[in-house]
Short mmCIF file of C-alpha atoms in Angstrom, two decimals:
data_model
loop_
_atom_site.label_atom_id
_atom_site.label_comp_id
_atom_site.label_asym_id
_atom_site.label_seq_id
_atom_site.Cartn_x
_atom_site.Cartn_y
_atom_site.Cartn_z
CA MET A 1274 -27.37 0.93 -6.31
CA LYS A 1275 -29.15 3.99 -7.67
CA GLU A 1276 -29.87 5.19 -4.13
CA GLN A 1277 -26.18 4.78 -3.24
CA ALA A 1278 -25.13 6.77 -6.30
CA ASN A 1279 -27.59 9.54 -5.43
CA ALA A 1280 -26.38 9.59 -1.83
CA SER A 1281 -22.79 10.10 -2.94
CA SER A 1282 -23.72 13.23 -4.91
CA CYS A 1283 -26.50 14.69 -2.73
CA SER A 1284 -25.49 18.15 -1.47
CA THR A 1285 -26.64 17.48 2.09
CA CYS A 1286 -25.40 13.90 2.49
CA SER A 1287 -22.53 13.76 -0.01
CA ILE A 1288 -19.34 11.92 0.82
CA LYS A 1289 -16.89 14.13 2.68
CA SER A 1290 -13.25 13.07 2.55
CA ASN A 1291 -9.70 14.36 2.19
CA LEU A 1292 -10.43 16.97 4.84
CA LYS A 1293 -8.36 18.08 7.81
CA SER A 1294 -8.58 15.87 10.87
CA ARG A 1295 -10.35 17.32 13.88
CA PRO A 1296 -7.80 19.32 15.91
CA GLY A 1297 -6.85 17.89 19.29
CA VAL A 1298 -7.95 14.29 18.71
CA MET A 1299 -5.97 11.16 17.84
CA THR A 1300 -6.09 10.27 14.16
CA ALA A 1301 -4.95 7.08 12.46
CA ARG A 1302 -3.57 9.06 9.54
CA GLY A 1303 0.02 9.54 8.44
CA CYS A 1304 1.65 12.66 7.01
CA ALA A 1305 2.97 13.61 3.57
CA TYR A 1306 6.46 12.37 4.50
CA ALA A 1307 4.95 8.99 5.43
CA GLY A 1308 3.16 8.84 2.09
CA SER A 1309 6.30 9.58 0.12
CA LYS A 1310 9.10 7.85 2.01
CA GLY A 1311 7.08 5.12 3.67
CA VAL A 1312 4.94 4.14 0.70
CA VAL A 1313 6.15 5.23 -2.72
CA TRP A 1314 9.94 5.74 -2.57
CA GLY A 1315 11.03 3.56 0.34
CA PRO A 1316 10.39 0.18 -1.36
CA ILE A 1317 12.63 1.04 -4.35
CA LYS A 1318 15.45 -1.26 -3.43
CA ASP A 1319 18.53 -0.06 -5.32
CA MET A 1320 18.29 3.56 -4.18
CA VAL A 1321 19.30 5.10 -0.85
CA HIS A 1322 16.52 7.24 0.63
CA ILE A 1323 17.62 10.05 2.94
CA SER A 1324 15.24 11.17 5.67
CA HIS A 1325 16.30 14.81 5.59
CA GLY A 1326 15.60 16.45 8.93
CA PRO A 1327 15.57 15.51 12.64
CA ILE A 1328 16.17 11.91 13.67
CA GLY A 1329 12.61 11.12 14.79
CA CYS A 1330 10.88 10.77 11.41
CA GLY A 1331 13.61 8.60 9.96
CA GLN A 1332 13.65 6.43 13.07
CA TYR A 1333 9.88 6.01 12.99
CA SER A 1334 9.97 4.96 9.33
CA TRP A 1335 13.00 2.70 9.73
CA GLY A 1336 11.09 -0.58 10.07
CA THR A 1337 9.38 -0.09 6.68
CA ARG A 1338 6.09 -1.86 5.93
CA ARG A 1339 7.75 -5.24 5.34
CA ASN A 1340 8.37 -4.34 1.71
CA TYR A 1341 10.20 -7.51 0.73
CA ALA A 1342 12.98 -7.12 -1.83
CA ASN A 1343 15.57 -9.41 -3.38
CA GLY A 1344 19.21 -8.50 -2.94
CA ILE A 1345 21.83 -8.17 -0.23
CA LEU A 1346 21.12 -5.52 2.38
CA GLY A 1347 23.65 -2.71 2.22
CA ILE A 1348 25.10 -3.94 -1.08
CA ASN A 1349 22.37 -3.69 -3.72
CA ASN A 1350 19.27 -3.55 -1.53
CA PHE A 1351 18.77 -0.59 0.82
CA THR A 1352 15.07 -0.83 1.71
CA ALA A 1353 15.51 -1.69 5.39
CA MET A 1354 18.24 0.87 6.08
CA GLN A 1355 17.78 4.19 7.83
CA ILE A 1356 19.78 7.10 6.42
CA THR A 1357 19.10 10.44 8.06
CA SER A 1358 20.68 13.89 8.14
CA ASP A 1359 19.91 14.06 11.90
CA PHE A 1360 19.15 17.79 12.08
CA GLN A 1361 20.39 19.57 15.19
CA GLU A 1362 19.63 23.09 16.39
CA LYS A 1363 22.50 24.57 14.38
CA ASP A 1364 21.08 23.04 11.19
CA ILE A 1365 17.75 24.74 11.85
CA VAL A 1366 19.55 28.07 12.32
CA PHE A 1367 22.13 27.85 9.52
CA GLY A 1368 20.46 25.38 7.14
CA GLY A 1369 21.23 21.81 6.24
CA ASP A 1370 22.36 22.14 2.62
CA LYS A 1371 26.06 21.59 3.30
CA LYS A 1372 25.31 18.60 5.51
CA LEU A 1373 23.16 17.11 2.75
CA GLU A 1374 26.04 17.41 0.26
CA VAL A 1375 28.37 15.59 2.66
CA ILE A 1376 25.85 12.79 3.19
CA CYS A 1377 25.39 12.30 -0.56
CA ARG A 1378 29.14 11.97 -1.04
CA GLU A 1379 29.39 9.52 1.85
CA ILE A 1380 26.57 7.40 0.38
CA LYS A 1381 28.34 7.22 -2.97
CA GLU A 1382 31.56 6.14 -1.23
CA MET A 1383 30.00 3.64 1.18
CA PHE A 1384 27.43 2.13 -1.22
CA PRO A 1385 28.99 2.15 -4.70
CA LEU A 1386 26.24 -0.10 -6.13
CA ALA A 1387 23.46 2.32 -5.19
CA LYS A 1388 21.84 3.48 -8.44
CA GLY A 1389 20.39 6.69 -7.05
CA ILE A 1390 19.51 8.78 -4.01
CA SER A 1391 16.22 10.36 -2.99
CA VAL A 1392 15.99 13.22 -0.49
CA GLN A 1393 12.80 12.93 1.55
CA SER A 1394 12.14 16.28 3.23
CA GLU A 1395 10.84 16.46 6.79
CA CYS A 1396 8.91 19.44 8.19
CA PRO A 1397 11.84 21.67 9.29
CA VAL A 1398 13.38 21.60 5.80
CA GLY A 1399 10.32 23.31 4.36
CA LEU A 1400 9.96 25.68 7.29
CA ILE A 1401 13.51 27.03 7.03
CA GLY A 1402 13.46 27.07 3.22
CA ASP A 1403 16.42 24.83 2.38
CA ASP A 1404 16.87 24.49 -1.38
CA ILE A 1405 17.22 20.72 -1.68
CA GLY A 1406 16.57 20.99 -5.42
CA ALA A 1407 19.81 22.92 -5.96
CA VAL A 1408 21.77 20.46 -3.82
CA ALA A 1409 20.28 17.51 -5.68
CA LYS A 1410 21.16 19.01 -9.06
CA LYS A 1411 24.75 19.66 -7.95
CA MET A 1412 25.16 16.16 -6.49
CA THR A 1413 23.68 14.51 -9.58
CA GLN A 1414 26.38 16.11 -11.71
CA GLU A 1415 29.15 15.43 -9.22
CA LEU A 1416 28.31 11.81 -8.33
CA GLY A 1417 27.03 10.62 -11.69
CA ILE A 1418 23.82 9.12 -10.30
CA PRO A 1419 20.33 10.63 -9.99
CA VAL A 1420 19.82 12.56 -6.75
CA ILE A 1421 16.13 13.34 -6.56
CA PRO A 1422 14.59 16.01 -4.29
CA VAL A 1423 11.17 15.17 -2.89
CA ARG A 1424 9.43 18.09 -1.16
CA CYS A 1425 7.26 15.88 1.05
CA GLU A 1426 7.38 17.86 4.31
CA GLY A 1427 4.91 16.31 6.73
CA PHE A 1428 2.83 19.45 7.16
CA ARG A 1429 1.80 19.46 3.50
CA GLY A 1430 -1.81 18.49 2.82
CA VAL A 1431 -4.24 16.91 5.25
CA SER A 1432 -2.86 13.36 5.23
CA GLN A 1433 -0.29 11.11 3.61
CA SER A 1434 -2.32 11.17 0.39
CA LEU A 1435 -0.62 14.36 -0.79
CA GLY A 1436 2.71 12.68 -0.01
CA HIS A 1437 1.86 10.00 -2.57
CA HIS A 1438 1.13 12.70 -5.13
CA ILE A 1439 4.32 14.62 -4.39
CA ALA A 1440 6.37 11.41 -4.64
CA ASN A 1441 4.75 10.52 -7.95
CA ASP A 1442 5.44 13.99 -9.32
CA ALA A 1443 9.13 13.48 -8.51
CA ILE A 1444 9.12 10.12 -10.33
CA ARG A 1445 7.44 11.79 -13.30
CA ASP A 1446 9.85 14.73 -13.41
CA PHE A 1447 13.11 12.88 -12.85
CA LEU A 1448 12.75 9.24 -13.94
CA MET A 1449 9.67 8.30 -15.95
CA GLY A 1450 10.38 7.70 -19.61
CA ARG A 1451 14.12 8.27 -19.27
CA MET A 1452 15.29 4.69 -19.72
CA GLU A 1453 14.92 2.23 -22.57
CA LEU A 1454 13.82 -1.40 -22.67
CA GLU A 1455 16.06 -3.36 -25.02
CA GLU A 1456 13.40 -5.79 -26.19
CA CYS A 1457 9.68 -5.04 -26.07
CA GLY A 1458 6.92 -7.62 -26.43
CA PRO A 1459 3.16 -7.68 -27.00
CA TYR A 1460 2.47 -9.02 -23.51
CA ASP A 1461 4.51 -6.54 -21.46
CA VAL A 1462 2.70 -5.20 -18.39
CA SER A 1463 3.64 -3.23 -15.29
CA ILE A 1464 2.40 -3.72 -11.74
CA ILE A 1465 1.64 -0.27 -10.34
CA GLY A 1466 0.91 0.47 -6.68
CA ASP A 1467 1.94 -2.86 -5.14
CA TYR A 1468 4.52 -2.48 -2.39
CA ASN A 1469 5.28 -6.20 -2.00
CA ILE A 1470 4.21 -6.31 1.64
CA GLY A 1471 4.95 -9.81 2.84
CA GLY A 1472 5.62 -10.76 -0.80
CA ASP A 1473 2.29 -9.60 -2.32
CA ALA A 1474 3.77 -8.45 -5.63
CA TRP A 1475 5.59 -11.76 -6.04
CA ALA A 1476 2.33 -13.69 -5.48
CA SER A 1477 0.57 -11.49 -8.04
CA ARG A 1478 3.41 -11.74 -10.52
CA ILE A 1479 3.26 -15.54 -10.44
CA LEU A 1480 -0.31 -15.49 -11.74
CA LEU A 1481 0.36 -12.90 -14.43
CA GLU A 1482 3.37 -14.78 -15.74
CA GLU A 1483 1.54 -18.12 -15.67
CA MET A 1484 -1.01 -16.46 -17.96
CA GLY A 1485 1.78 -15.66 -20.39
CA LEU A 1486 2.27 -11.98 -19.59
CA ARG A 1487 5.67 -10.42 -18.89
CA VAL A 1488 6.00 -8.06 -15.94
CA ILE A 1489 8.63 -5.50 -16.89
CA ALA A 1490 8.23 -3.19 -13.88
CA GLN A 1491 6.98 -3.21 -10.30
CA TRP A 1492 6.13 0.15 -8.75
CA SER A 1493 7.51 0.10 -6.23
CA GLY A 1494 7.77 -3.07 -4.11
CA ASP A 1495 10.96 -4.97 -5.01
CA GLY A 1496 11.29 -2.35 -7.73
CA THR A 1497 14.38 -0.67 -9.13
CA ILE A 1498 15.17 2.76 -10.46
CA ASN A 1499 15.40 1.22 -13.93
CA GLU A 1500 11.86 -0.13 -13.66
CA LEU A 1501 10.60 3.37 -12.87
CA GLY A 1502 12.23 4.51 -16.10
CA ILE A 1503 10.96 1.77 -18.45
CA ALA A 1504 7.32 1.34 -17.39
CA HIS A 1505 6.28 3.62 -20.27
CA LYS A 1506 7.05 0.67 -22.56
CA SER A 1507 4.22 -1.42 -21.08
CA LYS A 1508 1.24 -2.46 -23.16
CA LEU A 1509 -0.98 -2.29 -20.07
CA ASN A 1510 -0.54 -0.84 -16.60
CA LEU A 1511 -2.16 -2.85 -13.81
CA ILE A 1512 -2.85 -0.72 -10.75
CA HIS A 1513 -3.48 -2.27 -7.37
CA CYS A 1514 -3.40 0.69 -4.96
CA HIS A 1515 -5.51 3.20 -6.86
CA ARG A 1516 -5.12 5.87 -4.21
CA SER A 1517 -1.32 6.02 -4.15
CA MET A 1518 -0.49 5.56 -7.83
CA ASN A 1519 -3.52 6.53 -9.94
CA TYR A 1520 -1.72 9.75 -10.89
CA MET A 1521 1.04 7.78 -12.57
CA CYS A 1522 -1.32 5.61 -14.60
CA THR A 1523 -3.25 8.62 -15.89
CA THR A 1524 0.02 10.43 -16.63
CA MET A 1525 1.39 7.50 -18.66
CA GLU A 1526 -1.94 7.23 -20.46
CA GLU A 1527 -1.81 10.92 -21.40
CA GLU A 1528 1.87 11.04 -22.36
CA TYR A 1529 2.45 7.56 -23.83
CA GLY A 1530 -1.03 6.26 -24.62
CA ILE A 1531 -0.73 3.30 -22.23
CA PRO A 1532 -4.11 1.96 -21.09
CA TRP A 1533 -4.54 0.98 -17.46
CA MET A 1534 -6.96 -0.90 -15.27
CA GLU A 1535 -7.46 -1.53 -11.58
CA TYR A 1536 -7.30 -5.10 -10.30
CA ASN A 1537 -7.95 -6.85 -6.99
CA PHE A 1538 -6.11 -10.06 -6.10
CA LEU A 1539 -7.49 -10.38 -2.54
CA GLY A 1540 -9.69 -13.49 -2.24
CA PRO A 1541 -10.47 -16.03 -4.99
CA THR A 1542 -13.68 -14.34 -6.16
CA LYS A 1543 -12.02 -11.01 -6.87
CA THR A 1544 -8.83 -12.65 -8.14
CA VAL A 1545 -10.77 -14.64 -10.75
CA GLU A 1546 -12.73 -11.54 -11.80
CA SER A 1547 -9.52 -9.56 -12.16
CA LEU A 1548 -7.62 -12.26 -14.04
CA ARG A 1549 -10.40 -12.52 -16.60
CA ALA A 1550 -10.64 -8.76 -16.96
CA ILE A 1551 -6.88 -8.55 -17.53
CA ALA A 1552 -6.92 -11.43 -20.03
CA ALA A 1553 -9.74 -9.73 -21.96
CA ARG A 1554 -7.28 -6.94 -22.83
CA PHE A 1555 -5.12 -9.45 -24.76
CA ASP A 1556 -5.56 -12.16 -27.38
CA GLU A 1557 -7.14 -15.61 -27.25
CA THR A 1558 -3.87 -17.25 -26.21
CA ILE A 1559 -3.72 -15.23 -22.99
CA GLN A 1560 -7.44 -15.76 -22.40
CA ALA A 1561 -7.07 -19.54 -22.74
CA ASN A 1562 -4.04 -19.52 -20.42
CA CYS A 1563 -6.06 -17.50 -17.93
CA GLU A 1564 -8.81 -20.11 -17.78
CA GLU A 1565 -6.25 -22.89 -17.30
CA VAL A 1566 -4.66 -21.00 -14.40
CA ILE A 1567 -8.03 -20.39 -12.76
CA ALA A 1568 -9.12 -24.02 -13.14
CA ARG A 1569 -5.87 -25.28 -11.63
CA TYR A 1570 -5.97 -23.03 -8.57
CA MET A 1571 -9.69 -23.18 -7.84
CA VAL A 1572 -9.40 -26.79 -6.67
CA GLU A 1573 -7.11 -25.54 -3.89
CA MET A 1574 -9.31 -22.53 -3.17
CA GLU A 1575 -12.42 -24.65 -2.75
CA ALA A 1576 -10.57 -26.83 -0.26
CA VAL A 1577 -9.45 -23.78 1.71
CA ILE A 1578 -13.00 -22.43 1.84
CA ARG A 1579 -14.39 -25.81 2.93
CA LYS A 1580 -11.88 -25.87 5.77
CA TYR A 1581 -12.20 -22.34 7.12
CA ARG A 1582 -15.65 -21.07 6.16
CA PRO A 1583 -17.52 -23.17 8.78
CA ARG A 1584 -15.24 -21.65 11.45
CA LEU A 1585 -15.73 -18.07 10.26
CA GLU A 1586 -19.28 -18.03 8.87
CA GLY A 1587 -21.25 -15.04 10.13
CA ARG A 1588 -18.37 -13.44 12.03
CA ARG A 1589 -18.61 -9.66 11.96
CA SER A 1590 -15.64 -7.63 10.72
CA CYS A 1591 -14.79 -3.93 10.96
CA SER A 1592 -11.90 -2.17 9.22
CA LEU A 1593 -10.06 1.14 9.12
CA ILE A 1594 -7.25 0.85 6.62
CA GLY A 1595 -5.34 2.97 4.12
CA GLY A 1596 -5.91 3.70 0.48
CA LEU A 1597 -7.44 0.53 -0.95
CA ARG A 1598 -7.69 -2.33 1.52
CA ALA A 1599 -10.94 -1.19 3.09
CA ARG A 1600 -12.47 -1.98 -0.31
CA HIS A 1601 -10.25 -4.75 -1.64
CA THR A 1602 -10.53 -7.00 1.41
CA ILE A 1603 -14.34 -7.12 1.35
CA GLY A 1604 -14.45 -9.95 -1.19
CA ALA A 1605 -11.82 -11.99 0.67
CA TYR A 1606 -13.78 -11.77 3.92
CA GLU A 1607 -16.99 -12.69 2.15
CA ASP A 1608 -15.33 -15.72 0.53
CA LEU A 1609 -14.90 -16.98 4.10
CA GLY A 1610 -18.51 -16.21 5.03
CA MET A 1611 -17.64 -13.18 7.15
CA GLU A 1612 -19.85 -10.08 7.25
CA ILE A 1613 -18.46 -6.57 6.76
CA VAL A 1614 -20.47 -4.40 9.17
CA ALA A 1615 -18.29 -1.29 8.97
CA THR A 1616 -15.30 -0.15 6.97
CA GLY A 1617 -13.54 3.03 5.98
CA TYR A 1618 -10.33 4.80 5.14
CA GLU A 1619 -7.74 6.99 6.76
CA PHE A 1620 -6.95 9.19 3.77
CA ALA A 1621 -9.26 8.24 0.90
CA HIS A 1622 -10.81 10.61 -1.63
CA LYS A 1623 -14.37 10.72 -2.87
CA ASP A 1624 -13.78 8.29 -5.73
CA ASP A 1625 -12.55 5.65 -3.27
CA TYR A 1626 -15.88 5.77 -1.44
CA GLU A 1627 -17.83 5.69 -4.69
CA LYS A 1628 -15.97 2.50 -5.59
CA THR A 1629 -16.59 1.01 -2.14
CA LEU A 1630 -20.33 1.63 -1.80
CA PRO A 1631 -21.43 -0.99 -4.36
CA ASP A 1632 -19.42 -3.70 -2.58
CA LEU A 1633 -21.10 -3.15 0.79
CA LYS A 1634 -24.36 -4.74 1.89
CA GLU A 1635 -27.34 -2.67 3.00
CA GLY A 1636 -26.83 -1.32 6.51
CA ALA A 1637 -23.04 -1.44 6.53
CA ILE A 1638 -21.36 1.67 7.92
CA LEU A 1639 -18.83 3.58 5.83
CA TYR A 1640 -16.67 6.23 7.52
CA ASP A 1641 -13.75 8.55 6.82
CA ASP A 1642 -10.94 9.34 9.29
CA PRO A 1643 -12.85 8.48 12.48
CA THR A 1644 -11.25 9.48 15.76
CA ALA A 1645 -9.83 6.79 18.02
CA TYR A 1646 -12.75 7.20 20.43
CA GLU A 1647 -15.36 7.00 17.65
CA LEU A 1648 -13.88 3.81 16.23
CA GLU A 1649 -13.65 2.13 19.64
CA GLU A 1650 -17.22 3.08 20.51
CA LEU A 1651 -18.49 1.84 17.16
CA ALA A 1652 -16.65 -1.47 17.50
CA GLN A 1653 -18.27 -2.09 20.88
CA ARG A 1654 -21.77 -1.11 19.77
CA LEU A 1655 -21.59 -3.30 16.68
CA ASP A 1656 -20.32 -6.24 18.77
CA ILE A 1657 -17.70 -7.12 16.15
CA ASP A 1658 -15.64 -10.31 16.03
CA LEU A 1659 -12.64 -8.84 14.22
CA MET A 1660 -11.06 -5.41 13.78
CA GLY A 1661 -8.57 -4.70 10.99
CA ALA A 1662 -6.58 -1.47 11.30
CA GLY A 1663 -3.03 -0.19 11.90
CA VAL A 1664 -0.36 -0.69 14.51
CA LYS A 1665 -1.47 2.39 16.50
CA GLU A 1666 -4.83 0.72 17.09
CA LYS A 1667 -3.72 -2.88 17.57
CA TYR A 1668 -3.01 -3.07 21.29
CA VAL A 1669 -6.00 -0.93 22.24
CA TYR A 1670 -8.29 -3.58 20.77
CA HIS A 1671 -6.33 -6.37 22.41
CA LYS A 1672 -7.06 -4.71 25.75
CA MET A 1673 -10.70 -4.41 24.76
CA GLY A 1674 -10.76 -8.15 24.11
CA ILE A 1675 -11.50 -7.74 20.40
CA PRO A 1676 -9.56 -9.94 17.95
CA PHE A 1677 -7.37 -7.72 15.77
CA ARG A 1678 -5.33 -7.96 12.56
CA GLN A 1679 -2.79 -5.28 11.62
CA MET A 1680 -3.90 -4.84 8.01
CA HIS A 1681 -1.33 -2.29 6.84
CA SER A 1682 1.50 -4.83 6.80
CA TRP A 1683 -0.42 -8.08 7.29
CA ASP A 1684 0.52 -8.36 10.97
CA TYR A 1685 3.94 -9.94 10.32
CA SER A 1686 2.39 -12.46 7.92
CA GLY A 1687 1.53 -12.58 4.22
CA PRO A 1688 1.45 -12.52 1.35
CA TYR A 1689 -2.31 -12.10 1.11
CA HIS A 1690 -2.54 -11.40 -2.63
CA GLY A 1691 -3.40 -14.04 -5.21
CA PHE A 1692 -4.43 -17.63 -4.74
CA ASP A 1693 -1.38 -18.54 -2.67
CA GLY A 1694 -2.00 -15.50 -0.48
CA PHE A 1695 -5.62 -16.44 0.21
CA LYS A 1696 -4.52 -19.64 1.92
CA ILE A 1697 -2.49 -17.54 4.36
CA PHE A 1698 -5.26 -14.95 4.72
CA ALA A 1699 -7.84 -17.61 5.64
CA ARG A 1700 -5.50 -19.25 8.15
CA ASP A 1701 -4.68 -15.93 9.78
CA MET A 1702 -8.32 -14.85 10.13
CA ASP A 1703 -9.24 -18.19 11.71
CA MET A 1704 -6.20 -18.12 13.99
CA THR A 1705 -7.11 -14.61 15.16
CA VAL A 1706 -10.87 -14.87 15.59
CA ASN A 1707 -10.90 -18.38 17.08
CA SER A 1708 -7.93 -18.10 19.41
CA PRO A 1709 -8.80 -19.48 22.88
CA VAL A 1710 -7.08 -16.49 24.50
CA TRP A 1711 -10.12 -14.23 24.03
CA SER A 1712 -12.24 -16.37 26.35
CA LEU A 1713 -9.74 -15.72 29.15
CA LEU A 1714 -10.42 -11.98 29.15
CA PRO A 1715 -13.23 -10.82 31.49
CA CYS A 1716 -14.53 -8.39 28.88
CA ARG A 1717 -15.09 -11.24 26.40
CA GLU A 1718 -16.52 -13.97 28.59
CA LYS A 1719 -19.69 -14.04 26.53
CA VAL A 1720 -17.79 -14.99 23.36
CA GLU A 1721 -18.08 -18.61 22.32
CA VAL A 1722 -14.69 -19.77 21.13
CA SER A 1723 -14.35 -22.59 18.62
CA VAL A 1724 -11.17 -24.60 19.20
#
């Protein structure tokens, strides 16, 4: 451990991250717009999010990341809708401010239950200098709902990480602390940085509420504009995706004195550790409830491990994921007997790698923003049994004959969080690694498939 700590700070071998991608090569990263609209703002269900610029970015982000949300689509839930200003050449020449005003008015007329509007800027908006802040201020007064400008043009920063920060700054400046919770309690908590992919936040919320805690806000999966405004009333902020929302937790700590802690609900080992750490922040009643919850679920977890571990023991896994999963999934894989031989991030910062190093075994490879060629070459040389990455990589590995899980949105499955999620996680890993289809590919004839 000491050697790892020294390696992270050594001037010649220190961790290098949050740097520009190598020009001219394919990167798995997203842009600032993707970080803001696709991650932070998009899952807020009772707001309409305008992709302000040409049609392409809005179209690409239309499918969302399977951020599940309660409500009726187009009535009080707008997460899966695409609203775009569809810039044309004349808008680049003359500006898009007037068009943006018209769109805001149309949204208010067509979706009267929408509680707010966010304007997510694409690259041309910043390049031509449109003042979306002035338009948003005018429309807020005219329409009577918050219209929030988010200057998240894709060219900003080196990856989508800055988009998270820009989005959080907008939440801080326009919404945080501006709404009141009618009745506060000693066990009020907020889930920060969970985007409810496949229902993750719901699975996590079940465990917290069974312990006796009350979740007053979810940022931002299945979240509302009101929840963004009342989270400052929490007694404890629980952050899942440290990379995308750590700014908000530190801001609320500084401005409102709210403590926060990171938790990991992926795999029973890490879930139990996190539940106990959370309970330790409260009284003996919550701590006793926590132990009852753990005891009840562990019977199921032991059965799941008995079923799937013999089928997955020793299988070698490699990952390239976003802001937390490269670290958080390690324990879940290890609960199933799988070995993490290489992992890394698309847009992590130094502290993410410092948190990851202690969880990796000696000899595991840790990388930042590898090129497509580098990752493919590494996967072949390490002779891995499973690759976990994003949709851009998925079909390449299928053609290579390497089992693959799309780990940004759980490959159309989930939830994976919590005890209920681990049952699905274990099933999916077994289904992927042990599928008979891999033995039919010439490049994988040597693989022994367990049916």
